[in-house]
Short mmCIF file of C-alpha atoms in Angstrom, two decimals:
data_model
loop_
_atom_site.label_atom_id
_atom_site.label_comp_id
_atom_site.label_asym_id
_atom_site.label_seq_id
_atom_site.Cartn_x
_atom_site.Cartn_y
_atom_site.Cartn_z
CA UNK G 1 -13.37 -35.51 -4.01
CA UNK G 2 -16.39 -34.87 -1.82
CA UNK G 3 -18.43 -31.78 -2.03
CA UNK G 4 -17.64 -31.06 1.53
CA UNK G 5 -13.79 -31.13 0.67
CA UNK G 6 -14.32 -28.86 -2.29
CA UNK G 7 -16.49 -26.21 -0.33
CA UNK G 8 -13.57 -26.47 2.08
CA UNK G 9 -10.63 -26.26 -0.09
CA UNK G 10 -12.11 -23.31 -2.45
CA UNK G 11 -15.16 -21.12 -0.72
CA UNK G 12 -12.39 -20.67 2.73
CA UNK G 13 -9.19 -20.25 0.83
CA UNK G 14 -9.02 -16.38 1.70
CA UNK G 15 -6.72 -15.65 -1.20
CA UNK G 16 -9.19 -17.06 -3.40
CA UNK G 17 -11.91 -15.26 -1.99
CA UNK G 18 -10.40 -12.12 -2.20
CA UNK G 19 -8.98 -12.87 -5.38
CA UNK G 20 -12.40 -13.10 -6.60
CA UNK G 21 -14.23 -10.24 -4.65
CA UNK G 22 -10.94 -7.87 -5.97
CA UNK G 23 -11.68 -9.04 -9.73
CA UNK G 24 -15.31 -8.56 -9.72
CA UNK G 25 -15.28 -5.31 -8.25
CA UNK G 26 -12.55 -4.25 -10.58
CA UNK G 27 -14.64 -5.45 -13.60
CA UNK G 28 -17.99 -4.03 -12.17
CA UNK G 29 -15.86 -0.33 -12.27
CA UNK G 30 -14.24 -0.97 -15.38
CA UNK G 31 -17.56 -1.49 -17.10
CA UNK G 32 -19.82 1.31 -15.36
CA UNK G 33 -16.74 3.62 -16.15
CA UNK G 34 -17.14 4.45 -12.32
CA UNK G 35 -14.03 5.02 -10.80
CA UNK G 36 -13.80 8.29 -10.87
CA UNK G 37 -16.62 8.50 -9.03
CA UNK G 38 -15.00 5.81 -6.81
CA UNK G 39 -11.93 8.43 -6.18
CA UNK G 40 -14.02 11.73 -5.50
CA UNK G 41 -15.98 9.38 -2.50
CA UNK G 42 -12.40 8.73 -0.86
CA UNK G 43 -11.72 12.19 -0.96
CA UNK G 44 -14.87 13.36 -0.13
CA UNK G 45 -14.44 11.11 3.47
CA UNK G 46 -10.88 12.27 4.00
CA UNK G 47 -12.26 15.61 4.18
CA UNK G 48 -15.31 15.25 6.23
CA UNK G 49 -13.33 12.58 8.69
CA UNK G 50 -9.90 15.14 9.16
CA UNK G 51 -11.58 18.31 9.52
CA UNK G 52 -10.54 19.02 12.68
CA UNK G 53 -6.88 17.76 12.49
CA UNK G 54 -4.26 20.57 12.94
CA UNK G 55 -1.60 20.74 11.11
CA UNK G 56 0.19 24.30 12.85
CA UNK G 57 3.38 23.67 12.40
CA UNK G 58 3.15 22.69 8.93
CA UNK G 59 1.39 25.83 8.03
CA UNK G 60 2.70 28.48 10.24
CA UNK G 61 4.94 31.00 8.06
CA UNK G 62 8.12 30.83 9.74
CA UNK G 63 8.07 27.43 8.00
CA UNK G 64 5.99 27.16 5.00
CA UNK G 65 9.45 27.62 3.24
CA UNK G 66 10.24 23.43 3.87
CA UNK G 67 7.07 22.69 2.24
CA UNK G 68 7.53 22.46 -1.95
CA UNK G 69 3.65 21.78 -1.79
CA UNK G 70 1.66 24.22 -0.60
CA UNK G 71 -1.66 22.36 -0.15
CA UNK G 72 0.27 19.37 1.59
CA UNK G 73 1.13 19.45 5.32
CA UNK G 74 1.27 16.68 7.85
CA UNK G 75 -0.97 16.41 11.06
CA UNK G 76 0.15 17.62 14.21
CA UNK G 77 -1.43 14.53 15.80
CA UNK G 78 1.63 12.57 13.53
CA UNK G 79 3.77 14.28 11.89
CA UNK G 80 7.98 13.43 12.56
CA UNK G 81 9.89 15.79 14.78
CA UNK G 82 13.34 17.00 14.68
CA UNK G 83 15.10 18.33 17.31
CA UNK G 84 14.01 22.01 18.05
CA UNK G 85 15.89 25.10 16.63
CA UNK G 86 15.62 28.79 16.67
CA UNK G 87 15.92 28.49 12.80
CA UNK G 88 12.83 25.51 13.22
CA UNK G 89 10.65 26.16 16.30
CA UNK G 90 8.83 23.20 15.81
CA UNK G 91 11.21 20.59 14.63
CA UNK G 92 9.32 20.51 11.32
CA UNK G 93 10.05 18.58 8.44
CA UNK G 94 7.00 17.54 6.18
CA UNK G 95 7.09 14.08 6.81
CA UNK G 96 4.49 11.76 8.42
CA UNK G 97 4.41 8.29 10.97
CA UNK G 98 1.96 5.99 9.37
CA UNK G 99 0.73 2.78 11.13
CA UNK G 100 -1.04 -0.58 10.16
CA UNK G 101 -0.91 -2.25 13.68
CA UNK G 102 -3.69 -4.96 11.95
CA UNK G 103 0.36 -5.96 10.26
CA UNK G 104 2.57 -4.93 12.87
CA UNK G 105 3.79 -2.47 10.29
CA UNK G 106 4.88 1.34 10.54
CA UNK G 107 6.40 3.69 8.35
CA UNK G 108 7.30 7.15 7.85
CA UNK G 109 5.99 8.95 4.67
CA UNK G 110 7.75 12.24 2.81
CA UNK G 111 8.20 13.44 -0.02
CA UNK G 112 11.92 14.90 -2.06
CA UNK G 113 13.57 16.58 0.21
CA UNK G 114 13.62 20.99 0.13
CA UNK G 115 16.90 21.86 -1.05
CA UNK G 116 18.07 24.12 1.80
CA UNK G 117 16.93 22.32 4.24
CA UNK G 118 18.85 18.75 3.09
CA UNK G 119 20.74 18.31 6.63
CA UNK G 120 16.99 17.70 8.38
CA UNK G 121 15.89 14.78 6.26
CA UNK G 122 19.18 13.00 7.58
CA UNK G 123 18.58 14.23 10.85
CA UNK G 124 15.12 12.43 10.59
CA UNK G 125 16.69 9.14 9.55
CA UNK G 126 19.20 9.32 12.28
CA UNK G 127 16.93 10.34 15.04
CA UNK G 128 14.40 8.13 13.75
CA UNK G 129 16.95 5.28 13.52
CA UNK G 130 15.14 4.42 9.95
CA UNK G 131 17.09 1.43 8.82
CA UNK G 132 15.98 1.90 5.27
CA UNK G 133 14.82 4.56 2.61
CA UNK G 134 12.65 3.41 -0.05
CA UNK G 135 12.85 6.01 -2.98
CA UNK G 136 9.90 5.50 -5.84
CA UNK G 137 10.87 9.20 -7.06
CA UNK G 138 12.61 9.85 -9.91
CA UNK G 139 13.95 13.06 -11.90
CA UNK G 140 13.17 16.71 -9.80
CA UNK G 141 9.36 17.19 -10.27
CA UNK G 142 9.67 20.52 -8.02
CA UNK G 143 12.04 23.42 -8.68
CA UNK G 144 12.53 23.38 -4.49
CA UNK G 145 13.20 19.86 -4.29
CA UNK G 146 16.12 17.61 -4.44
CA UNK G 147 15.51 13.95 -5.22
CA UNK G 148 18.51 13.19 -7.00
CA UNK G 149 20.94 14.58 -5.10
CA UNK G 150 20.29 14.45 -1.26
CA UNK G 151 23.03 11.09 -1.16
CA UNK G 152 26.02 10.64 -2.17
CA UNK G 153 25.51 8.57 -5.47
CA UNK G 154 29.31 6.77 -5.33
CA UNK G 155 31.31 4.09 -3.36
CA UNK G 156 33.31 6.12 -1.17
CA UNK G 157 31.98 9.46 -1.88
CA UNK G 158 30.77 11.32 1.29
CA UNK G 159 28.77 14.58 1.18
CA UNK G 160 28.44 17.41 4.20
CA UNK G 161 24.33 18.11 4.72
CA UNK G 162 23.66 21.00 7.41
CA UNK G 163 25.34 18.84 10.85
CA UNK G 164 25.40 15.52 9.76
CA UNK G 165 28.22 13.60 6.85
CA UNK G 166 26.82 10.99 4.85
CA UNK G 167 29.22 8.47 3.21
CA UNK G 168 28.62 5.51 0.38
CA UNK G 169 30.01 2.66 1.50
CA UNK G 170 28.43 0.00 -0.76
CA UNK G 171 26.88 -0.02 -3.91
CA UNK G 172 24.63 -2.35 -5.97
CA UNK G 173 22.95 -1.25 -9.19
CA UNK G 174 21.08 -3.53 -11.36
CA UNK G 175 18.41 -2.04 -14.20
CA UNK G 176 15.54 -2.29 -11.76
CA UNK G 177 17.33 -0.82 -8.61
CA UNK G 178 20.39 0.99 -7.15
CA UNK G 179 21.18 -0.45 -3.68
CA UNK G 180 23.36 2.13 -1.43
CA UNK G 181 24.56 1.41 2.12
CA UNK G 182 24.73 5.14 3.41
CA UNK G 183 27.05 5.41 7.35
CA UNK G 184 25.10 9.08 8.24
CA UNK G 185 27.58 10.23 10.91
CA UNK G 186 27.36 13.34 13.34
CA UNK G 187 30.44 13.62 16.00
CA UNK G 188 31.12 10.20 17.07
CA UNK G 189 27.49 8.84 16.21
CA UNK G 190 26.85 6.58 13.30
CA UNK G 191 23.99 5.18 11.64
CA UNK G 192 23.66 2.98 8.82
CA UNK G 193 20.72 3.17 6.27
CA UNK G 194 20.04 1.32 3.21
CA UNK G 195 18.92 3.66 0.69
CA UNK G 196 16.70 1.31 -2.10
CA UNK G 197 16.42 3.72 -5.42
CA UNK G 198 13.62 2.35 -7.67
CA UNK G 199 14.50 2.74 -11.54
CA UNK G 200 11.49 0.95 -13.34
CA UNK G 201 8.46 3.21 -12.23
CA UNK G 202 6.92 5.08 -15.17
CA UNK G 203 3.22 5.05 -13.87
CA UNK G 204 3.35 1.61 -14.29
CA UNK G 205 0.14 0.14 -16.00
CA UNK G 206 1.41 -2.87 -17.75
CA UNK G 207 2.29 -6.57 -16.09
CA UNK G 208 5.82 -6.19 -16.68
CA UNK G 209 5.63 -2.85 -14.61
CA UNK G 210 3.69 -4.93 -11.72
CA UNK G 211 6.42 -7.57 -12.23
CA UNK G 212 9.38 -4.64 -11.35
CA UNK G 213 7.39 -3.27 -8.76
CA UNK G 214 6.27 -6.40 -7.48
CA UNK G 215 10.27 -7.64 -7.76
CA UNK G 216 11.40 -4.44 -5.77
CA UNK G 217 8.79 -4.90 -3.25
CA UNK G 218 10.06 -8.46 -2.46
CA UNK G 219 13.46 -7.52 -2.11
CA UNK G 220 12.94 -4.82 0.36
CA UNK G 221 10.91 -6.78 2.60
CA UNK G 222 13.65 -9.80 2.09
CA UNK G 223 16.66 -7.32 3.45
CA UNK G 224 14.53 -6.56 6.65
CA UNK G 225 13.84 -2.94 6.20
CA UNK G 226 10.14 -2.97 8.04
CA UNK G 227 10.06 -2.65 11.91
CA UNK G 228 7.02 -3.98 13.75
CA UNK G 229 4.87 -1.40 15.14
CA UNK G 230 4.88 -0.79 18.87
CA UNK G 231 2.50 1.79 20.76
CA UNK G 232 4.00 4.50 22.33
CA UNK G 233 4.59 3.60 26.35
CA UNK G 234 2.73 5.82 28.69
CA UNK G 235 5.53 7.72 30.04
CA UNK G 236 6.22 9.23 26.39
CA UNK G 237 3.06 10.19 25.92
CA UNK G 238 3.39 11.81 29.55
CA UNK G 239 6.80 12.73 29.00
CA UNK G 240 5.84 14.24 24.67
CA UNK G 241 8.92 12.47 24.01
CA UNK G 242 8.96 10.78 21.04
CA UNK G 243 11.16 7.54 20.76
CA UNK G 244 12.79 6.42 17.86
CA UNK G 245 10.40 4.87 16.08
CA UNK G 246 12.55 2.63 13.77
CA UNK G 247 10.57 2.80 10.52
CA UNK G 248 11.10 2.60 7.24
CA UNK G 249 11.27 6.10 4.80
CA UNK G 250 8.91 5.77 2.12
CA UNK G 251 9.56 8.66 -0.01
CA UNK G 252 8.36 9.64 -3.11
CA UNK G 253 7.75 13.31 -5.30
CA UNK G 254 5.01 14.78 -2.99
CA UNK G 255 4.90 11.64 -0.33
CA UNK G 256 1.53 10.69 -1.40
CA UNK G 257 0.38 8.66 -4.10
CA UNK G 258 3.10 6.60 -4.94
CA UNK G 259 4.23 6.08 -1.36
CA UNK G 260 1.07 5.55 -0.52
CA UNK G 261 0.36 3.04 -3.17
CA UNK G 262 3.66 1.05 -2.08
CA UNK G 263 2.22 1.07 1.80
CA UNK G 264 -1.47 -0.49 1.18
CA UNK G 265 -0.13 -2.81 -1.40
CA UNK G 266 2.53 -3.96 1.08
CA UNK G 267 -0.35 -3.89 4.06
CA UNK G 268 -2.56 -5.80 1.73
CA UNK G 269 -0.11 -8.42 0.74
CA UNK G 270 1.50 -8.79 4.41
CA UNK G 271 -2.62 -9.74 5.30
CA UNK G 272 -3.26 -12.70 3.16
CA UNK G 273 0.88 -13.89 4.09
CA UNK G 274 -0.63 -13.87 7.54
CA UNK G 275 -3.93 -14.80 7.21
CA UNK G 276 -5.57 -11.67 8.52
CA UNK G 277 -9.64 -12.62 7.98
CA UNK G 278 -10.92 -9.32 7.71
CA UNK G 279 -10.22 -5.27 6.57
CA UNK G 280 -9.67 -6.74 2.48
CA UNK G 281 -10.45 -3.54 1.25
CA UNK G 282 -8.28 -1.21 -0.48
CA UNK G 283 -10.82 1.53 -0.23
CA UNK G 284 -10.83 0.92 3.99
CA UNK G 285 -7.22 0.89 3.95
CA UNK G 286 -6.43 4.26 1.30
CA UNK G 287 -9.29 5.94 4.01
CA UNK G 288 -6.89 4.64 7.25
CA UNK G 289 -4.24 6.17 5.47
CA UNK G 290 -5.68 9.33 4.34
CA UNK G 291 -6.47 9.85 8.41
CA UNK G 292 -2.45 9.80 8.93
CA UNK G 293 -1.44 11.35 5.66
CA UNK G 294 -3.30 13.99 3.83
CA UNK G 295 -4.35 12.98 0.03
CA UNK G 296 -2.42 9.19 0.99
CA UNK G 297 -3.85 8.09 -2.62
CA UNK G 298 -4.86 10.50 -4.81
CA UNK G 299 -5.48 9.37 -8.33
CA UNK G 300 -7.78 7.29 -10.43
CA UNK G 301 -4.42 5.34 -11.85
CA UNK G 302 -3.04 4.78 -8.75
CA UNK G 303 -6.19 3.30 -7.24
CA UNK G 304 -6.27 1.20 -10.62
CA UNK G 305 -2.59 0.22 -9.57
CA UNK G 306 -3.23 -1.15 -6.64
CA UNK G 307 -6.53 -3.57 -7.85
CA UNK G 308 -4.14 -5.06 -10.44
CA UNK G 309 -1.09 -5.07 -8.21
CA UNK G 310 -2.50 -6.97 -5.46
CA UNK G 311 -4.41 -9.48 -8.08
CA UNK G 312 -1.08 -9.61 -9.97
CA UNK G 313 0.62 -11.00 -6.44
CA UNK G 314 -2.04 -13.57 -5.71
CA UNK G 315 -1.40 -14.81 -9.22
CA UNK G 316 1.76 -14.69 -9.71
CA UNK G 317 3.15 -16.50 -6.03
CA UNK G 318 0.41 -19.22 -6.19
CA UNK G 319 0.61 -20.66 -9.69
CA UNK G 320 -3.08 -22.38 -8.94
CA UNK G 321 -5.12 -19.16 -9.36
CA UNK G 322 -3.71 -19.01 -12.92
CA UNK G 323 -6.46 -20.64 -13.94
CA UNK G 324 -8.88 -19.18 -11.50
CA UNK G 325 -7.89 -15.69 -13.24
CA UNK G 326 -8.24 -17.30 -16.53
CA UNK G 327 -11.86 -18.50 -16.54
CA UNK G 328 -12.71 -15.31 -14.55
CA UNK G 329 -11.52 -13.18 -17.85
CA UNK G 330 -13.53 -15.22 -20.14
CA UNK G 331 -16.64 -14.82 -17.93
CA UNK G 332 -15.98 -10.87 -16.97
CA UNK G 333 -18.83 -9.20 -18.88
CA UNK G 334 -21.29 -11.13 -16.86
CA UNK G 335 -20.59 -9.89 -13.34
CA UNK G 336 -23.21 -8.01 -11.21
CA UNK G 337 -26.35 -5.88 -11.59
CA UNK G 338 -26.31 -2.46 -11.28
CA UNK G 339 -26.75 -2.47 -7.15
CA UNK G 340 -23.12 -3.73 -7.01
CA UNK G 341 -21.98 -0.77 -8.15
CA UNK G 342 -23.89 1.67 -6.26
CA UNK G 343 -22.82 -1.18 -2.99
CA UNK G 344 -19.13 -0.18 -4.32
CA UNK G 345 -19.60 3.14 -3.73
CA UNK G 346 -21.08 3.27 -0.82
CA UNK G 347 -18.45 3.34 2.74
CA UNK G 348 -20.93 0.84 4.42
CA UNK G 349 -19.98 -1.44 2.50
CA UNK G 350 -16.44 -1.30 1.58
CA UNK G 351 -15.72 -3.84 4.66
CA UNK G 352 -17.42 -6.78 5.04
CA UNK G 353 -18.23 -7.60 8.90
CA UNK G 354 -16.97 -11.21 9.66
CA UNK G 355 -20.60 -12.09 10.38
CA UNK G 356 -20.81 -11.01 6.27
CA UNK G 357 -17.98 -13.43 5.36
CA UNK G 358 -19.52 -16.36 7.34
CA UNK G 359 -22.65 -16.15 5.87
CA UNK G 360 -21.47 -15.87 2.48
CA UNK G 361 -18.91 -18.61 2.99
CA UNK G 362 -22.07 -20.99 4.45
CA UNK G 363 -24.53 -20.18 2.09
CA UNK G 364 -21.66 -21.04 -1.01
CA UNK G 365 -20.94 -24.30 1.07
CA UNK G 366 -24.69 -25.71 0.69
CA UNK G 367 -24.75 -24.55 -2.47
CA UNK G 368 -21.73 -26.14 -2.91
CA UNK G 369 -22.88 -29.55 -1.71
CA UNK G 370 -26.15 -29.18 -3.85
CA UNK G 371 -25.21 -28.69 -7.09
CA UNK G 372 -21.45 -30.54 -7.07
CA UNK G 373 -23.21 -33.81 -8.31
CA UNK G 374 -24.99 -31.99 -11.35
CA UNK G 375 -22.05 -30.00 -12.57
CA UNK G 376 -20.38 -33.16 -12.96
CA UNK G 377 -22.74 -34.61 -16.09
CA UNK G 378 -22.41 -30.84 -17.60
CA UNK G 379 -19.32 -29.20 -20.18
CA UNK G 380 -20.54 -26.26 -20.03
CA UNK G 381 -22.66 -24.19 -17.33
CA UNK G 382 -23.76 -20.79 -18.18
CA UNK G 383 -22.95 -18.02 -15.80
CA UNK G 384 -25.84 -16.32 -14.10
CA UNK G 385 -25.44 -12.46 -14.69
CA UNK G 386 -28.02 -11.67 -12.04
CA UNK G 387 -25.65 -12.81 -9.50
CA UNK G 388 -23.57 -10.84 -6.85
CA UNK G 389 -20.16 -12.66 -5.99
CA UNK G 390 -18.45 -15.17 -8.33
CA UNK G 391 -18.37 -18.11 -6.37
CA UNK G 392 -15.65 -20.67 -8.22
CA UNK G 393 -16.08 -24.07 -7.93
CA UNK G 394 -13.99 -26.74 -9.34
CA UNK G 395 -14.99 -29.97 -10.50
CA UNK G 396 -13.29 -32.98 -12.09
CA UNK G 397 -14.38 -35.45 -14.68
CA UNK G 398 -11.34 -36.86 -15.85
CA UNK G 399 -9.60 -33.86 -18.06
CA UNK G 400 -12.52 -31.55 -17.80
CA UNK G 401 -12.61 -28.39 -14.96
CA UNK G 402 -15.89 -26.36 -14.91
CA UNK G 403 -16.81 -22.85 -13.45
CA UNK G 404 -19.88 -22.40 -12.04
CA UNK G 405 -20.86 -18.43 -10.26
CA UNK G 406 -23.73 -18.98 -7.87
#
C-alpha cells in the first residue's frame, strides 16, 4: 500500500479522527483529574451567554405552581405553548423546542409531568403533533411530579387527563424497553404517539449500560420518531403563531441532564452518519444546548457519559477501530503536555476551524509519506509524549501492525 493511500485511508477518515481527538482528550482529563473544572467552565458560559434571556412566564406566580423545580424555567425566546387559559395566561408548560439544524434535527425537552396539571403535557403532544415520547425517567424523583403514571400503562386501558382521553392500544415490553402506542383523543380529534419507556438507565457508567442505551437509541431512530427541522415561515413569526412543530418529547426527571445527554449524543452520532466535517465537540454542542435549555448538561458523570458513549458507537458499528481503541489504551499514559489541558479548557478552542483540520490533516499526510518506509523495518516505535494529537498510522509487514503518534 502506498504512503499516499494510507495518509488517505486513515489521517481523512473523520470517524477516526474524531475517534482519536475524543480519546485523547478524555485521557488528558482523566489524568489531570480536570473535569470538574471542565463542568464549572460550561456553566460559567451558560451564564454569562443567557443573561439576558427572559423567562416571564416561567417565573411569574400565577404559574410557578407547574414548575416542580424552582431554579428551572424555559426561555421565553423557546419555550412550548399551549393554548391560552384564564387558569394559564400564558399557555405555560415547562417544556422547551431545541434545535440542531447542522442535523436537521429538533426536539422538545421537559421534564415529569406536575401532577395537577397532567391534561397540558397531552395537550402539548397533540398540539405539537409529537409523534413520539422518549422517557429516560424512572421512579417519582419529585413529590409534585408524575412520571409513572401520566399514561395509561395497559392494552386497552384509557385514562381521562384535564380535556383530552388517552388510550393503550399496543404494547411491547422487553427488559430494556416498554413500547406503548398511545391514540390521545379530544372530541373527534386523534393523535397517535409512541411512548418509548427506557428500563436499563441507572446512571449508566459501565459498557453494558452504553450497550442498552446505545440499543434504545437505535431503535428509536429506526421507528422514525425524529422530524427534520424546518425554520419558522415569515408569516408565523409575523402572525406569533406557532405551527406544530412535529418533534420528538425527550423527557426525563428535571428535562436536563439526561435528556440532554440523549440529544448531543444523538446530534453527535447523526454527524459522523452524515459526514458533517466540523462542530465535533461535545463541549460546543452541551453550550448550543444550554442557550435553548437552561442547565442542558449539568453533571461531571453525564459529561463523562457522553465521551464514552459516543467512543463506544464508533467502536462498536465499525468493527475496524477495535483495534484502533486497543493500541490507543495501551499507549494512554503518554498523551499530551500540560498545554493540552489548559487548550481543553479554554472555549477558543473547543472547535477546531476547518482551516485547523486541514492543516492538521496535511501536515500528518507528509509526515505520513516520510516516515511510512522506516516504520516498516521497526516492531516496535516508542510513542512521543511531547506530542499533541495521536496521529495512527497503520503499517503492514506481513502479520505485524504498528502505531506510530506523530
Amino acid at each position: 500500500m502506498s504512503s499516499s493511500s494510507i495518509s488517505e485511508m486513515l489521517l481523512t477518515d473523520c470517524k477516526k479522527e474524531v475517534y482519536c481527538r475524543l480519546f485523547q482528550k478524555q485521557a488528558i482529563l482523566d489524568r489531570e483529574k480536570a473535569w470538574d473544572p471542565l463542568m464549572m467552565k460550561l456553566e460559567e458560559i451558560a451564564k454569562e451567554k443567557n443573561k439576558g434571556k427572559r423567562a416571564v412566564a416561567g417565573t411569574d406566580h400565577r404559574q410557578i405552581y407547574r414548575n416542580p423545580y424552582m431554579v428551572l424555567f424555559p426561555y421565553d425566546s423557546n419555550r412550548v405553548k399551549l393554548e391560552k387559559w384564564p387558569s394559564n395566561e400564558y399557555g405555560y408548560i415547562n417544556a422547551s423546542h431545541v434545535v440542531f439544524p447542522e442535523v436537521n434535527r429538533k426536539y422538545i425537552m421537559t421534564g415529569s409531568p406536575v401532577q395537577t396539571e397532567l391534561g397540558d403535557f397531552w395537550e402539548m403532544a397533540a398540539s405539537q403533533k409529537s409523534p413520539a415520547i422518549v422517557m429516560l425517567a424512572h421512579g417519582n424523583d419529585h413529590p409534585m411530579t408524575c412520571t409513572n403514571d401520566y399514561f395509561p400503562k395497559e392494552t386497552g386501558d384509557e385514562i381521562r387527563y384535564g380535556d383530552y382521553f388517552v388510550e393503550n392500544v399496543g404494547l411491547i415490553e422487553t427488559e430494556l424497553y416498554v413500547r406503548r402506542t398511545l391514540l390521545v383523543k379530544k372530541g373527534d380529534v386523534a393523535h397517535t404517539v409512541s411512548h418509548f419507556q427506557f428500563l436499563a438507565w441507572n446512571e449508566p457508567t459501565s459498557p453494558s449500560g452504553f450497550d442498552d442505551f446505545l440499543k434504545f437509541l437505535t431503535l428509536t431512530k429506526e421507528s422514525t420518531v425524529f422530524a427534520p427541522y424546518t425554520a419558522p415561515t415569515w408569516f408565523a413569526k409575523i402572525m406569533n403563531k406557532e405551527a406544530p412543530s412535529g418533534a420528538p418529547i425527550i423527557q426525563c426527571a428535571a428535562g436536563v441532564n439526561r435528556s440532554g445527554a440523549f440529544i448531543i449524543i444523538d446530534v453527535i452520532i447523526r454527524m459522523l452518519q452524515m459526514g458533517v466535517n466540523d462542530y465535533y465537540s461535545i463541549e460546543h454542542l452541551i453550550m448550543k444546548l444550554q442557550s435553548q435549555r437552561l442547565y442542558g448538561v449539568c453533571s461531571v458523570e453525564m459529561l463523562k457519559f457522553i465521551y464514552e458513549c459516543v467512543r463506544h458507537w464508533i467502536v462498536q458499528y465499525h468493527p475496524d477501530m477495535k483495534e484502533v481503541d486497543f493500541l490507543l489504551q495501551e499507549h494512554a499514559g503518554t498523551f499530551g503536555p500540560i498545554q493540552d489541558l489548559k487548550k481543553y479548557l479554554d472555549p477558543k478552542h473547543w472547535l477546531p476551524k476547518q482551516e485547523e483540520r486541514e492543516e492538521f490533516l496535511r501536515k500528518n499526510e507528509h509526515r505520513v509519506k516520510r516516515k511510512s518506509v522506516h516504520l516498516l523495518k521497526h516492531d516496535k516505535v516508542p510513542p512521543r509524549k511531547e506530542d499533541t494529537y495521536a496521529n495512527m498510522l497503520f503499517t503492514k509487514n506481513n502479520t505485524a501492525r504498528r502505531l506510530r503518534y506523530n
